[in-house]
Coordinates of C-alpha atoms in Angstrom, one line a residue:
M29 CA -12.1 8.0 -33.6
Q30 CA -13.7 11.4 -32.4
P31 CA -12.0 12.8 -29.0
S32 CA -14.3 13.4 -26.4
S33 CA -15.3 17.1 -25.3
S34 CA -12.4 17.1 -22.8
G35 CA -10.0 16.1 -25.5
C36 CA -9.4 12.6 -24.3
D37 CA -9.8 9.7 -26.5
L38 CA -11.8 7.5 -24.4
T39 CA -11.5 4.5 -26.9
S40 CA -7.6 4.7 -26.5
P41 CA -6.1 1.1 -26.8
E42 CA -3.8 1.9 -24.0
P43 CA -3.6 -0.7 -21.1
R44 CA -6.2 0.0 -18.3
W45 CA -4.9 1.2 -14.9
L46 CA -4.9 -1.4 -12.2
P47 CA -4.7 -0.6 -8.4
E48 CA -2.1 -2.1 -6.8
Y49 CA -2.7 -2.7 -3.0
L50 CA -0.4 -2.6 0.1
S51 CA 0.3 -6.1 1.3
Q52 CA 3.5 -5.7 3.2
I53 CA 6.2 -3.3 4.3
D54 CA 9.6 -5.0 4.4
A55 CA 12.7 -4.6 6.8
S56 CA 14.3 -1.6 5.2
C57 CA 11.6 0.8 6.4
I58 CA 12.8 3.6 8.4
G59 CA 9.7 4.4 10.3
C60 CA 9.5 7.8 9.0
G61 CA 5.5 7.8 9.0
R62 CA 5.2 9.5 5.5
C63 CA 3.0 6.8 4.5
F64 CA 0.8 6.9 7.3
K65 CA 0.3 10.6 7.2
V66 CA -0.9 10.1 3.4
C67 CA -3.2 7.2 4.1
S68 CA -6.8 8.0 4.6
R69 CA -7.8 4.4 5.2
D70 CA -5.9 3.4 8.4
V71 CA -4.1 0.6 6.7
M72 CA -0.8 0.8 8.9
H73 CA 0.5 2.1 12.0
L74 CA 3.9 2.9 13.5
G75 CA 5.4 0.2 15.4
G76 CA 9.1 -0.9 16.8
I77 CA 11.3 -3.4 16.9
T78 CA 13.0 -4.3 20.2
D79 CA 16.5 -5.4 20.9
S80 CA 15.1 -9.1 20.9
G81 CA 13.4 -8.8 17.9
D82 CA 9.9 -8.6 19.0
I83 CA 7.6 -6.0 17.3
V84 CA 5.5 -3.7 19.2
D85 CA 3.3 -0.7 19.1
A86 CA 5.5 2.4 19.2
G87 CA 2.9 3.9 21.8
D88 CA 2.9 0.9 24.2
G89 CA 5.3 2.6 26.5
A90 CA 7.9 0.3 25.6
D91 CA 9.7 3.2 24.0
D92 CA 13.0 2.5 25.9
E93 CA 13.1 -1.0 24.5
V94 CA 12.4 0.1 20.9
E95 CA 15.8 -0.4 18.8
R96 CA 14.2 1.1 15.8
L97 CA 10.7 2.5 14.2
L98 CA 8.9 0.6 11.4
M99 CA 5.4 0.8 9.6
I100 CA 3.2 -2.2 10.4
V101 CA 0.4 -3.1 7.8
D102 CA -2.7 -4.1 10.0
H103 CA -5.6 -3.8 7.8
P104 CA -4.6 -4.4 4.1
G105 CA -8.0 -4.7 3.2
R106 CA -8.9 -1.5 3.7
C107 CA -6.4 -0.3 1.2
I108 CA -7.9 1.1 -2.0
G109 CA -4.8 0.9 -4.4
C110 CA -4.3 4.5 -4.8
G111 CA -0.6 4.4 -4.4
A112 CA -0.2 7.6 -2.4
C113 CA 2.0 5.5 0.2
A114 CA 4.6 4.3 -2.6
R115 CA 4.9 7.7 -3.7
V116 CA 6.1 9.2 -0.6
C117 CA 8.2 6.4 0.8
P118 CA 12.1 7.2 0.7
K119 CA 13.1 3.6 1.0
N120 CA 10.7 2.2 -1.6
C121 CA 10.2 -0.7 1.1
Q122 CA 6.4 -1.5 0.3
C123 CA 5.1 -4.5 -1.6
H124 CA 1.9 -4.2 -3.5
I125 CA -0.1 -6.6 -5.2
T126 CA -2.7 -6.3 -7.9
S127 CA -6.0 -7.8 -7.4
S128 CA -5.3 -10.5 -10.0
D129 CA -2.3 -11.6 -7.8

């Protein structure tokens, strides 16, 4: 096998990369917003959990009622599977799926 002009072996038997799409964010999320900042696809937004357990938008004026912040997946279909959100998450709280799942 001859390497390509870039030095890469394009016929390598290595497994192909499969994108992993964001499907949900679990309760260990701390609402830091790092994933939101790196996502260019508007897949998620910052929300909050009230004392009674209701999930509300962080900007609803319900800030006094919010016990803690977390990220909420709004549009998982917009995710392109780049993995940027997973790389910046300090809590590793995101669930991703492949297209074969």
